[in-house]
């Protein structure tokens, strides 16, 4: 159980293109979803936290107008990288927190999206 | 979030137990200790978590020191598929985010 699906798994596109990444919780409802970015040989860095039906909370240094997050339902969050440039090339990973209470529930991660901007 | 300290890398032989240490001397009373692992080119995978008592599940065991300032993730019989980066993370509250450090890169030799 607790499967998170992320799509697409990889994408290559030209500079200036906008790219949308989907994150779905397949067998549970997620109150909160998180978006991370990971550069080669580095750890995951949290970009933003999104709660269903409300605006995302962005970490310091993350441009909210460039990385648009929509969390329209309890099973879907999307991250859109607008006007992507080569420096946005990275591994983007989402995670979801189940609609459960108590005992510090674990996060469930998608398999990531490798974004390459030419 | 309180900080954790882990060795950068460890090596193990296949089918032997592995003990991955984590120090968290500034842990607060409400912080849970979470362990995740990340295989190459994949998202992290939840391994185990605990608060005060030792915990066991099908993947691993978590031994927590009595003063909670350190913990050890135990893989009872390492396999080649256990080669990954293991992250020890403190998390407070039920909605808290995860702050990833550098983790321990575990190599498993056949």
mmCIF file with all atom_site columns, C-alpha atoms in Angstrom:
data_model
loop_
_atom_site.group_PDB
_atom_site.id
_atom_site.type_symbol
_atom_site.label_atom_id
_atom_site.label_alt_id
_atom_site.label_comp_id
_atom_site.label_asym_id
_atom_site.label_entity_id
_atom_site.label_seq_id
_atom_site.pdbx_PDB_ins_code
_atom_site.Cartn_x
_atom_site.Cartn_y
_atom_site.Cartn_z
_atom_site.occupancy
_atom_site.B_iso_or_equiv
_atom_site.pdbx_formal_charge
_atom_site.auth_seq_id
_atom_site.auth_comp_id
_atom_site.auth_asym_id
_atom_site.auth_atom_id
_atom_site.pdbx_PDB_model_num
ATOM 1   C CA . UNK A 1 1   ? 0.000  0.000   0.000   1.00 0.00 ? 1   UNK A CA 1
ATOM 2   C CA . UNK A 1 2   ? 0.837  3.729   0.092   1.00 0.00 ? 2   UNK A CA 1
ATOM 3   C CA . UNK A 1 3   ? 1.926  4.090   -3.522  1.00 0.00 ? 3   UNK A CA 1
ATOM 4   C CA . UNK A 1 4   ? 2.848  7.450   -4.993  1.00 0.00 ? 4   UNK A CA 1
ATOM 5   C CA . UNK A 1 5   ? 3.034  7.723   -8.750  1.00 0.00 ? 5   UNK A CA 1
ATOM 6   C CA . UNK A 1 6   ? 5.019  10.464  -10.428 1.00 0.00 ? 6   UNK A CA 1
ATOM 7   C CA . UNK A 1 7   ? 4.765  11.277  -14.113 1.00 0.00 ? 7   UNK A CA 1
ATOM 8   C CA . UNK A 1 8   ? 6.649  11.665  -16.340 1.00 0.00 ? 8   UNK A CA 1
ATOM 9   C CA . UNK A 1 9   ? 9.702  9.770   -15.128 1.00 0.00 ? 9   UNK A CA 1
ATOM 10  C CA . UNK A 1 10  ? 11.965 11.756  -17.411 1.00 0.00 ? 10  UNK A CA 1
ATOM 11  C CA . UNK A 1 11  ? 11.640 14.656  -19.786 1.00 0.00 ? 11  UNK A CA 1
ATOM 12  C CA . UNK A 1 12  ? 13.976 16.440  -22.153 1.00 0.00 ? 12  UNK A CA 1
ATOM 13  C CA . UNK A 1 13  ? 12.937 19.764  -23.583 1.00 0.00 ? 13  UNK A CA 1
ATOM 14  C CA . UNK A 1 14  ? 14.226 22.994  -25.035 1.00 0.00 ? 14  UNK A CA 1
ATOM 15  C CA . UNK A 1 15  ? 15.077 26.046  -22.990 1.00 0.00 ? 15  UNK A CA 1
ATOM 16  C CA . UNK A 1 16  ? 12.069 28.301  -22.470 1.00 0.00 ? 16  UNK A CA 1
ATOM 17  C CA . UNK A 1 17  ? 9.560  25.451  -22.360 1.00 0.00 ? 17  UNK A CA 1
ATOM 18  C CA . UNK A 1 18  ? 7.216  24.951  -19.418 1.00 0.00 ? 18  UNK A CA 1
ATOM 19  C CA . UNK A 1 19  ? 7.095  21.456  -17.966 1.00 0.00 ? 19  UNK A CA 1
ATOM 20  C CA . UNK A 1 20  ? 4.376  19.960  -15.783 1.00 0.00 ? 20  UNK A CA 1
ATOM 21  C CA . UNK A 1 21  ? 5.079  17.084  -13.379 1.00 0.00 ? 21  UNK A CA 1
ATOM 22  C CA . UNK A 1 22  ? 2.246  15.145  -11.764 1.00 0.00 ? 22  UNK A CA 1
ATOM 23  C CA . UNK A 1 23  ? 2.281  13.444  -8.397  1.00 0.00 ? 23  UNK A CA 1
ATOM 24  C CA . UNK A 1 24  ? -0.563 11.102  -7.500  1.00 0.00 ? 24  UNK A CA 1
ATOM 25  C CA . UNK A 1 25  ? -1.295 9.106   -4.376  1.00 0.00 ? 25  UNK A CA 1
ATOM 26  C CA . UNK A 1 26  ? -2.826 5.944   -5.807  1.00 0.00 ? 26  UNK A CA 1
ATOM 27  C CA . UNK A 1 27  ? -4.301 4.154   -2.817  1.00 0.00 ? 27  UNK A CA 1
ATOM 28  C CA . UNK A 1 28  ? -4.622 6.803   -0.136  1.00 0.00 ? 28  UNK A CA 1
ATOM 29  C CA . UNK A 1 29  ? -5.687 10.390  0.342   1.00 0.00 ? 29  UNK A CA 1
ATOM 30  C CA . UNK A 1 30  ? -2.895 12.864  0.953   1.00 0.00 ? 30  UNK A CA 1
ATOM 31  C CA . UNK A 1 31  ? -3.490 15.969  3.022   1.00 0.00 ? 31  UNK A CA 1
ATOM 32  C CA . UNK A 1 32  ? -0.036 17.262  2.307   1.00 0.00 ? 32  UNK A CA 1
ATOM 33  C CA . UNK A 1 33  ? 2.375  16.799  -0.557  1.00 0.00 ? 33  UNK A CA 1
ATOM 34  C CA . UNK A 1 34  ? 5.976  17.884  -0.726  1.00 0.00 ? 34  UNK A CA 1
ATOM 35  C CA . UNK A 1 35  ? 8.216  18.713  -3.657  1.00 0.00 ? 35  UNK A CA 1
ATOM 36  C CA . UNK A 1 36  ? 11.960 18.166  -3.532  1.00 0.00 ? 36  UNK A CA 1
ATOM 37  C CA . UNK A 1 37  ? 14.806 18.783  -5.929  1.00 0.00 ? 37  UNK A CA 1
ATOM 38  C CA . UNK A 1 38  ? 18.028 16.801  -6.050  1.00 0.00 ? 38  UNK A CA 1
ATOM 39  C CA . UNK A 1 39  ? 21.143 17.768  -8.002  1.00 0.00 ? 39  UNK A CA 1
ATOM 40  C CA . UNK A 1 40  ? 23.755 15.116  -8.876  1.00 0.00 ? 40  UNK A CA 1
ATOM 41  C CA . UNK A 1 41  ? 25.662 13.738  -5.885  1.00 0.00 ? 41  UNK A CA 1
ATOM 42  C CA . UNK A 1 42  ? 23.689 15.942  -3.506  1.00 0.00 ? 42  UNK A CA 1
ATOM 43  C CA . UNK A 1 43  ? 20.913 15.324  -1.038  1.00 0.00 ? 43  UNK A CA 1
ATOM 44  C CA . UNK A 1 44  ? 17.255 16.162  -1.489  1.00 0.00 ? 44  UNK A CA 1
ATOM 45  C CA . UNK A 1 45  ? 16.297 19.775  -0.928  1.00 0.00 ? 45  UNK A CA 1
ATOM 46  C CA . UNK A 1 46  ? 12.735 20.652  -0.013  1.00 0.00 ? 46  UNK A CA 1
ATOM 47  C CA . UNK A 1 47  ? 11.238 23.146  -2.430  1.00 0.00 ? 47  UNK A CA 1
ATOM 48  C CA . UNK A 1 48  ? 7.686  23.527  -1.202  1.00 0.00 ? 48  UNK A CA 1
ATOM 49  C CA . UNK A 1 49  ? 4.878  22.071  0.851   1.00 0.00 ? 49  UNK A CA 1
ATOM 50  C CA . UNK A 1 50  ? 1.366  21.966  -0.515  1.00 0.00 ? 50  UNK A CA 1
ATOM 51  C CA . UNK A 1 51  ? -1.900 21.303  1.258   1.00 0.00 ? 51  UNK A CA 1
ATOM 52  C CA . UNK A 1 52  ? -5.029 20.374  -0.648  1.00 0.00 ? 52  UNK A CA 1
ATOM 53  C CA . UNK A 1 53  ? -7.094 23.420  -1.528  1.00 0.00 ? 53  UNK A CA 1
ATOM 54  C CA . UNK A 1 54  ? -4.637 26.028  -0.301  1.00 0.00 ? 54  UNK A CA 1
ATOM 55  C CA . UNK A 1 55  ? -1.557 27.834  -1.557  1.00 0.00 ? 55  UNK A CA 1
ATOM 56  C CA . UNK A 1 56  ? 1.776  26.116  -1.348  1.00 0.00 ? 56  UNK A CA 1
ATOM 57  C CA . UNK A 1 57  ? 4.422  27.197  1.124   1.00 0.00 ? 57  UNK A CA 1
ATOM 58  C CA . UNK A 1 58  ? 7.781  27.677  -0.554  1.00 0.00 ? 58  UNK A CA 1
ATOM 59  C CA . UNK A 1 59  ? 11.187 27.301  1.033   1.00 0.00 ? 59  UNK A CA 1
ATOM 60  C CA . UNK A 1 60  ? 13.516 30.254  1.087   1.00 0.00 ? 60  UNK A CA 1
ATOM 61  C CA . UNK A 1 61  ? 15.202 30.813  -2.251  1.00 0.00 ? 61  UNK A CA 1
ATOM 62  C CA . UNK A 1 62  ? 12.604 28.944  -4.303  1.00 0.00 ? 62  UNK A CA 1
ATOM 63  C CA . UNK A 1 63  ? 10.826 31.196  -6.795  1.00 0.00 ? 63  UNK A CA 1
ATOM 64  C CA . UNK A 1 64  ? 7.086  30.687  -6.493  1.00 0.00 ? 64  UNK A CA 1
ATOM 65  C CA . UNK A 1 65  ? 6.434  32.252  -9.898  1.00 0.00 ? 65  UNK A CA 1
ATOM 66  C CA . UNK A 1 66  ? 8.828  29.849  -11.553 1.00 0.00 ? 66  UNK A CA 1
ATOM 67  C CA . UNK A 1 67  ? 7.763  26.674  -9.771  1.00 0.00 ? 67  UNK A CA 1
ATOM 68  C CA . UNK A 1 68  ? 3.977  26.647  -9.798  1.00 0.00 ? 68  UNK A CA 1
ATOM 69  C CA . UNK A 1 69  ? 2.350  24.117  -7.498  1.00 0.00 ? 69  UNK A CA 1
ATOM 70  C CA . UNK A 1 70  ? -1.283 23.103  -7.625  1.00 0.00 ? 70  UNK A CA 1
ATOM 71  C CA . UNK A 1 71  ? -2.831 20.672  -5.156  1.00 0.00 ? 71  UNK A CA 1
ATOM 72  C CA . UNK A 1 72  ? -6.413 20.536  -6.391  1.00 0.00 ? 72  UNK A CA 1
ATOM 73  C CA . UNK A 1 73  ? -7.443 17.225  -4.865  1.00 0.00 ? 73  UNK A CA 1
ATOM 74  C CA . UNK A 1 74  ? -6.454 14.848  -2.086  1.00 0.00 ? 74  UNK A CA 1
ATOM 75  C CA . UNK A 1 75  ? -4.734 12.578  -4.589  1.00 0.00 ? 75  UNK A CA 1
ATOM 76  C CA . UNK A 1 76  ? -3.050 14.931  -7.049  1.00 0.00 ? 76  UNK A CA 1
ATOM 77  C CA . UNK A 1 77  ? -0.444 17.661  -6.905  1.00 0.00 ? 77  UNK A CA 1
ATOM 78  C CA . UNK A 1 78  ? 1.327  19.180  -9.877  1.00 0.00 ? 78  UNK A CA 1
ATOM 79  C CA . UNK A 1 79  ? 4.571  21.094  -10.204 1.00 0.00 ? 79  UNK A CA 1
ATOM 80  C CA . UNK A 1 80  ? 5.023  23.265  -13.280 1.00 0.00 ? 80  UNK A CA 1
ATOM 81  C CA . UNK A 1 81  ? 8.482  24.536  -14.081 1.00 0.00 ? 81  UNK A CA 1
ATOM 82  C CA . UNK A 1 82  ? 7.796  27.648  -16.130 1.00 0.00 ? 82  UNK A CA 1
ATOM 83  C CA . UNK A 1 83  ? 10.189 28.864  -18.815 1.00 0.00 ? 83  UNK A CA 1
ATOM 84  C CA . UNK A 1 84  ? 12.706 26.207  -17.867 1.00 0.00 ? 84  UNK A CA 1
ATOM 85  C CA . UNK A 1 85  ? 16.409 26.847  -18.399 1.00 0.00 ? 85  UNK A CA 1
ATOM 86  C CA . UNK A 1 86  ? 19.423 24.507  -18.260 1.00 0.00 ? 86  UNK A CA 1
ATOM 87  C CA . UNK A 1 87  ? 20.070 25.382  -14.603 1.00 0.00 ? 87  UNK A CA 1
ATOM 88  C CA . UNK A 1 88  ? 16.635 23.927  -13.779 1.00 0.00 ? 88  UNK A CA 1
ATOM 89  C CA . UNK A 1 89  ? 17.811 20.516  -14.936 1.00 0.00 ? 89  UNK A CA 1
ATOM 90  C CA . UNK A 1 90  ? 17.531 18.285  -11.911 1.00 0.00 ? 90  UNK A CA 1
ATOM 91  C CA . UNK A 1 91  ? 15.795 15.286  -10.342 1.00 0.00 ? 91  UNK A CA 1
ATOM 92  C CA . UNK A 1 92  ? 12.403 16.386  -8.992  1.00 0.00 ? 92  UNK A CA 1
ATOM 93  C CA . UNK A 1 93  ? 10.757 14.170  -6.383  1.00 0.00 ? 93  UNK A CA 1
ATOM 94  C CA . UNK A 1 94  ? 7.372  14.412  -4.728  1.00 0.00 ? 94  UNK A CA 1
ATOM 95  C CA . UNK A 1 95  ? 6.135  12.835  -1.535  1.00 0.00 ? 95  UNK A CA 1
ATOM 96  C CA . UNK A 1 96  ? 2.762  12.541  0.117   1.00 0.00 ? 96  UNK A CA 1
ATOM 97  C CA . UNK A 1 97  ? 1.522  12.358  3.669   1.00 0.00 ? 97  UNK A CA 1
ATOM 98  C CA . UNK A 1 98  ? -1.555 10.234  4.262   1.00 0.00 ? 98  UNK A CA 1
ATOM 99  C CA . UNK A 1 99  ? -4.786 11.577  5.724   1.00 0.00 ? 99  UNK A CA 1
ATOM 100 C CA . UNK A 1 100 ? -4.230 9.788   9.006   1.00 0.00 ? 100 UNK A CA 1
ATOM 101 C CA . UNK A 1 101 ? -3.701 10.965  12.500  1.00 0.00 ? 101 UNK A CA 1
ATOM 102 C CA . UNK A 1 102 ? -1.230 10.103  15.148  1.00 0.00 ? 102 UNK A CA 1
ATOM 103 C CA . UNK A 1 103 ? 2.179  8.571   15.528  1.00 0.00 ? 103 UNK A CA 1
ATOM 104 C CA . UNK A 1 104 ? 4.086  10.680  13.023  1.00 0.00 ? 104 UNK A CA 1
ATOM 105 C CA . UNK A 1 105 ? 3.111  9.032   9.758   1.00 0.00 ? 105 UNK A CA 1
ATOM 106 C CA . UNK A 1 106 ? 5.896  8.444   7.212   1.00 0.00 ? 106 UNK A CA 1
ATOM 107 C CA . UNK A 1 107 ? 6.054  10.216  3.893   1.00 0.00 ? 107 UNK A CA 1
ATOM 108 C CA . UNK A 1 108 ? 5.644  8.170   0.739   1.00 0.00 ? 108 UNK A CA 1
ATOM 109 C CA . UNK A 1 109 ? 7.782  9.159   -2.210  1.00 0.00 ? 109 UNK A CA 1
ATOM 110 C CA . UNK A 1 110 ? 7.368  8.989   -5.942  1.00 0.00 ? 110 UNK A CA 1
ATOM 111 C CA . UNK A 1 111 ? 10.140 7.648   -8.129  1.00 0.00 ? 111 UNK A CA 1
ATOM 112 C CA . UNK A 1 112 ? 11.168 11.094  -9.298  1.00 0.00 ? 112 UNK A CA 1
ATOM 113 C CA . UNK A 1 113 ? 11.237 12.975  -12.594 1.00 0.00 ? 113 UNK A CA 1
ATOM 114 C CA . UNK A 1 114 ? 14.534 13.594  -14.290 1.00 0.00 ? 114 UNK A CA 1
ATOM 115 C CA . UNK A 1 115 ? 14.301 16.930  -16.090 1.00 0.00 ? 115 UNK A CA 1
ATOM 116 C CA . UNK A 1 116 ? 16.895 17.864  -18.688 1.00 0.00 ? 116 UNK A CA 1
ATOM 117 C CA . UNK A 1 117 ? 16.722 21.282  -20.333 1.00 0.00 ? 117 UNK A CA 1
ATOM 118 C CA . UNK A 1 118 ? 18.751 21.728  -23.484 1.00 0.00 ? 118 UNK A CA 1
ATOM 119 C CA . UNK B 2 1   ? 14.534 20.443  12.922  1.00 0.00 ? 1   UNK B CA 1
ATOM 120 C CA . UNK B 2 2   ? 17.348 19.054  15.041  1.00 0.00 ? 2   UNK B CA 1
ATOM 121 C CA . UNK B 2 3   ? 20.432 17.914  13.157  1.00 0.00 ? 3   UNK B CA 1
ATOM 122 C CA . UNK B 2 4   ? 21.728 14.380  12.685  1.00 0.00 ? 4   UNK B CA 1
ATOM 123 C CA . UNK B 2 5   ? 25.253 13.149  12.033  1.00 0.00 ? 5   UNK B CA 1
ATOM 124 C CA . UNK B 2 6   ? 25.984 10.035  10.000  1.00 0.00 ? 6   UNK B CA 1
ATOM 125 C CA . UNK B 2 7   ? 29.152 8.534   8.524   1.00 0.00 ? 7   UNK B CA 1
ATOM 126 C CA . UNK B 2 8   ? 29.545 9.400   4.857   1.00 0.00 ? 8   UNK B CA 1
ATOM 127 C CA . UNK B 2 9   ? 29.939 5.800   3.773   1.00 0.00 ? 9   UNK B CA 1
ATOM 128 C CA . UNK B 2 10  ? 30.026 2.226   5.011   1.00 0.00 ? 10  UNK B CA 1
ATOM 129 C CA . UNK B 2 11  ? 30.789 -1.118  3.470   1.00 0.00 ? 11  UNK B CA 1
ATOM 130 C CA . UNK B 2 12  ? 29.283 -4.469  4.191   1.00 0.00 ? 12  UNK B CA 1
ATOM 131 C CA . UNK B 2 13  ? 29.515 -8.012  2.917   1.00 0.00 ? 13  UNK B CA 1
ATOM 132 C CA . UNK B 2 14  ? 26.481 -9.714  1.512   1.00 0.00 ? 14  UNK B CA 1
ATOM 133 C CA . UNK B 2 15  ? 24.443 -11.738 4.012   1.00 0.00 ? 15  UNK B CA 1
ATOM 134 C CA . UNK B 2 16  ? 26.117 -10.096 7.001   1.00 0.00 ? 16  UNK B CA 1
ATOM 135 C CA . UNK B 2 17  ? 24.378 -7.730  9.426   1.00 0.00 ? 17  UNK B CA 1
ATOM 136 C CA . UNK B 2 18  ? 24.876 -4.011  9.004   1.00 0.00 ? 18  UNK B CA 1
ATOM 137 C CA . UNK B 2 19  ? 24.676 -1.411  11.757  1.00 0.00 ? 19  UNK B CA 1
ATOM 138 C CA . UNK B 2 20  ? 24.206 2.135   10.507  1.00 0.00 ? 20  UNK B CA 1
ATOM 139 C CA . UNK B 2 21  ? 24.762 4.722   13.250  1.00 0.00 ? 21  UNK B CA 1
ATOM 140 C CA . UNK B 2 22  ? 23.179 8.122   13.666  1.00 0.00 ? 22  UNK B CA 1
ATOM 141 C CA . UNK B 2 23  ? 23.915 10.775  16.257  1.00 0.00 ? 23  UNK B CA 1
ATOM 142 C CA . UNK B 2 24  ? 21.271 13.319  17.203  1.00 0.00 ? 24  UNK B CA 1
ATOM 143 C CA . UNK B 2 25  ? 22.446 14.905  20.423  1.00 0.00 ? 25  UNK B CA 1
ATOM 144 C CA . UNK B 2 26  ? 20.067 17.893  20.154  1.00 0.00 ? 26  UNK B CA 1
ATOM 145 C CA . UNK B 2 27  ? 16.930 15.801  19.722  1.00 0.00 ? 27  UNK B CA 1
ATOM 146 C CA . UNK B 2 28  ? 13.856 17.188  21.449  1.00 0.00 ? 28  UNK B CA 1
ATOM 147 C CA . UNK B 2 29  ? 11.324 15.176  23.403  1.00 0.00 ? 29  UNK B CA 1
ATOM 148 C CA . UNK B 2 30  ? 8.755  15.200  20.607  1.00 0.00 ? 30  UNK B CA 1
ATOM 149 C CA . UNK B 2 31  ? 11.088 14.368  17.714  1.00 0.00 ? 31  UNK B CA 1
ATOM 150 C CA . UNK B 2 32  ? 10.610 11.040  16.009  1.00 0.00 ? 32  UNK B CA 1
ATOM 151 C CA . UNK B 2 33  ? 13.608 9.307   14.441  1.00 0.00 ? 33  UNK B CA 1
ATOM 152 C CA . UNK B 2 34  ? 12.932 8.385   10.822  1.00 0.00 ? 34  UNK B CA 1
ATOM 153 C CA . UNK B 2 35  ? 15.058 6.351   8.447   1.00 0.00 ? 35  UNK B CA 1
ATOM 154 C CA . UNK B 2 36  ? 14.696 6.455   4.685   1.00 0.00 ? 36  UNK B CA 1
ATOM 155 C CA . UNK B 2 37  ? 16.873 5.028   1.973   1.00 0.00 ? 37  UNK B CA 1
ATOM 156 C CA . UNK B 2 38  ? 17.396 6.025   -1.629  1.00 0.00 ? 38  UNK B CA 1
ATOM 157 C CA . UNK B 2 39  ? 18.479 3.618   -4.303  1.00 0.00 ? 39  UNK B CA 1
ATOM 158 C CA . UNK B 2 40  ? 20.220 5.059   -7.369  1.00 0.00 ? 40  UNK B CA 1
ATOM 159 C CA . UNK B 2 41  ? 17.886 7.062   -9.637  1.00 0.00 ? 41  UNK B CA 1
ATOM 160 C CA . UNK B 2 42  ? 14.863 6.475   -7.419  1.00 0.00 ? 42  UNK B CA 1
ATOM 161 C CA . UNK B 2 43  ? 12.896 8.421   -4.871  1.00 0.00 ? 43  UNK B CA 1
ATOM 162 C CA . UNK B 2 44  ? 13.519 7.738   -1.173  1.00 0.00 ? 44  UNK B CA 1
ATOM 163 C CA . UNK B 2 45  ? 11.871 4.764   0.437   1.00 0.00 ? 45  UNK B CA 1
ATOM 164 C CA . UNK B 2 46  ? 10.591 4.716   4.009   1.00 0.00 ? 46  UNK B CA 1
ATOM 165 C CA . UNK B 2 47  ? 12.426 2.189   6.168   1.00 0.00 ? 47  UNK B CA 1
ATOM 166 C CA . UNK B 2 48  ? 11.406 2.610   9.780   1.00 0.00 ? 48  UNK B CA 1
ATOM 167 C CA . UNK B 2 49  ? 10.730 5.157   12.484  1.00 0.00 ? 49  UNK B CA 1
ATOM 168 C CA . UNK B 2 50  ? 10.484 5.296   16.265  1.00 0.00 ? 50  UNK B CA 1
ATOM 169 C CA . UNK B 2 51  ? 10.239 7.566   19.260  1.00 0.00 ? 51  UNK B CA 1
ATOM 170 C CA . UNK B 2 52  ? 11.722 5.881   22.320  1.00 0.00 ? 52  UNK B CA 1
ATOM 171 C CA . UNK B 2 53  ? 11.419 2.103   22.112  1.00 0.00 ? 53  UNK B CA 1
ATOM 172 C CA . UNK B 2 54  ? 13.263 -0.137  19.705  1.00 0.00 ? 54  UNK B CA 1
ATOM 173 C CA . UNK B 2 55  ? 11.254 -0.969  16.607  1.00 0.00 ? 55  UNK B CA 1
ATOM 174 C CA . UNK B 2 56  ? 11.241 -3.905  14.225  1.00 0.00 ? 56  UNK B CA 1
ATOM 175 C CA . UNK B 2 57  ? 9.633  -4.334  10.829  1.00 0.00 ? 57  UNK B CA 1
ATOM 176 C CA . UNK B 2 58  ? 10.143 -6.531  7.798   1.00 0.00 ? 58  UNK B CA 1
ATOM 177 C CA . UNK B 2 59  ? 12.906 -4.324  6.450   1.00 0.00 ? 59  UNK B CA 1
ATOM 178 C CA . UNK B 2 60  ? 15.025 -3.487  9.469   1.00 0.00 ? 60  UNK B CA 1
ATOM 179 C CA . UNK B 2 61  ? 15.307 -2.861  13.190  1.00 0.00 ? 61  UNK B CA 1
ATOM 180 C CA . UNK B 2 62  ? 15.804 0.467   14.887  1.00 0.00 ? 62  UNK B CA 1
ATOM 181 C CA . UNK B 2 63  ? 17.710 0.578   18.150  1.00 0.00 ? 63  UNK B CA 1
ATOM 182 C CA . UNK B 2 64  ? 17.310 3.829   20.051  1.00 0.00 ? 64  UNK B CA 1
ATOM 183 C CA . UNK B 2 65  ? 19.678 4.780   22.862  1.00 0.00 ? 65  UNK B CA 1
ATOM 184 C CA . UNK B 2 66  ? 18.137 5.297   26.257  1.00 0.00 ? 66  UNK B CA 1
ATOM 185 C CA . UNK B 2 67  ? 18.985 9.021   26.218  1.00 0.00 ? 67  UNK B CA 1
ATOM 186 C CA . UNK B 2 68  ? 17.745 9.212   22.578  1.00 0.00 ? 68  UNK B CA 1
ATOM 187 C CA . UNK B 2 69  ? 20.877 11.014  21.501  1.00 0.00 ? 69  UNK B CA 1
ATOM 188 C CA . UNK B 2 70  ? 21.781 8.293   19.059  1.00 0.00 ? 70  UNK B CA 1
ATOM 189 C CA . UNK B 2 71  ? 20.187 5.456   17.153  1.00 0.00 ? 71  UNK B CA 1
ATOM 190 C CA . UNK B 2 72  ? 21.250 2.557   14.977  1.00 0.00 ? 72  UNK B CA 1
ATOM 191 C CA . UNK B 2 73  ? 19.536 1.108   11.940  1.00 0.00 ? 73  UNK B CA 1
ATOM 192 C CA . UNK B 2 74  ? 20.126 -2.614  11.726  1.00 0.00 ? 74  UNK B CA 1
ATOM 193 C CA . UNK B 2 75  ? 19.840 -4.592  8.518   1.00 0.00 ? 75  UNK B CA 1
ATOM 194 C CA . UNK B 2 76  ? 19.950 -8.186  9.672   1.00 0.00 ? 76  UNK B CA 1
ATOM 195 C CA . UNK B 2 77  ? 21.279 -9.728  6.459   1.00 0.00 ? 77  UNK B CA 1
ATOM 196 C CA . UNK B 2 78  ? 22.511 -7.313  3.834   1.00 0.00 ? 78  UNK B CA 1
ATOM 197 C CA . UNK B 2 79  ? 21.743 -8.071  0.214   1.00 0.00 ? 79  UNK B CA 1
ATOM 198 C CA . UNK B 2 80  ? 23.054 -6.383  -2.909  1.00 0.00 ? 80  UNK B CA 1
ATOM 199 C CA . UNK B 2 81  ? 19.695 -4.649  -3.208  1.00 0.00 ? 81  UNK B CA 1
ATOM 200 C CA . UNK B 2 82  ? 20.330 -2.901  0.100   1.00 0.00 ? 82  UNK B CA 1
ATOM 201 C CA . UNK B 2 83  ? 23.091 -0.796  -1.460  1.00 0.00 ? 83  UNK B CA 1
ATOM 202 C CA . UNK B 2 84  ? 21.709 2.731   -1.125  1.00 0.00 ? 84  UNK B CA 1
ATOM 203 C CA . UNK B 2 85  ? 22.069 6.029   0.673   1.00 0.00 ? 85  UNK B CA 1
ATOM 204 C CA . UNK B 2 86  ? 20.490 5.793   4.116   1.00 0.00 ? 86  UNK B CA 1
ATOM 205 C CA . UNK B 2 87  ? 19.120 8.931   5.704   1.00 0.00 ? 87  UNK B CA 1
ATOM 206 C CA . UNK B 2 88  ? 18.483 9.391   9.424   1.00 0.00 ? 88  UNK B CA 1
ATOM 207 C CA . UNK B 2 89  ? 16.045 12.279  9.936   1.00 0.00 ? 89  UNK B CA 1
ATOM 208 C CA . UNK B 2 90  ? 14.400 13.800  12.985  1.00 0.00 ? 90  UNK B CA 1
ATOM 209 C CA . UNK B 2 91  ? 10.844 14.919  12.562  1.00 0.00 ? 91  UNK B CA 1
ATOM 210 C CA . UNK B 2 92  ? 8.560  16.570  15.046  1.00 0.00 ? 92  UNK B CA 1
ATOM 211 C CA . UNK B 2 93  ? 4.786  16.541  14.854  1.00 0.00 ? 93  UNK B CA 1
ATOM 212 C CA . UNK B 2 94  ? 2.479  14.672  12.521  1.00 0.00 ? 94  UNK B CA 1
ATOM 213 C CA . UNK B 2 95  ? 2.674  17.088  9.619   1.00 0.00 ? 95  UNK B CA 1
ATOM 214 C CA . UNK B 2 96  ? 6.325  18.001  9.709   1.00 0.00 ? 96  UNK B CA 1
ATOM 215 C CA . UNK B 2 97  ? 8.428  17.972  6.600   1.00 0.00 ? 97  UNK B CA 1
ATOM 216 C CA . UNK B 2 98  ? 11.651 15.990  6.234   1.00 0.00 ? 98  UNK B CA 1
ATOM 217 C CA . UNK B 2 99  ? 15.011 17.735  6.097   1.00 0.00 ? 99  UNK B CA 1
ATOM 218 C CA . UNK B 2 100 ? 17.517 15.452  4.383   1.00 0.00 ? 100 UNK B CA 1
ATOM 219 C CA . UNK B 2 101 ? 21.184 15.496  5.314   1.00 0.00 ? 101 UNK B CA 1
ATOM 220 C CA . UNK B 2 102 ? 23.909 13.776  3.314   1.00 0.00 ? 102 UNK B CA 1
ATOM 221 C CA . UNK B 2 103 ? 23.161 10.308  4.649   1.00 0.00 ? 103 UNK B CA 1
ATOM 222 C CA . UNK B 2 104 ? 25.362 7.214   4.657   1.00 0.00 ? 104 UNK B CA 1
ATOM 223 C CA . UNK B 2 105 ? 26.169 5.539   1.384   1.00 0.00 ? 105 UNK B CA 1
ATOM 224 C CA . UNK B 2 106 ? 26.103 1.803   2.005   1.00 0.00 ? 106 UNK B CA 1
ATOM 225 C CA . UNK B 2 107 ? 28.016 -0.462  -0.347  1.00 0.00 ? 107 UNK B CA 1
ATOM 226 C CA . UNK B 2 108 ? 27.394 -4.210  -0.225  1.00 0.00 ? 108 UNK B CA 1
ATOM 227 C CA . UNK B 2 109 ? 30.063 -6.549  -1.533  1.00 0.00 ? 109 UNK B CA 1
ATOM 228 C CA . UNK B 2 110 ? 29.148 -9.982  -2.876  1.00 0.00 ? 110 UNK B CA 1
#
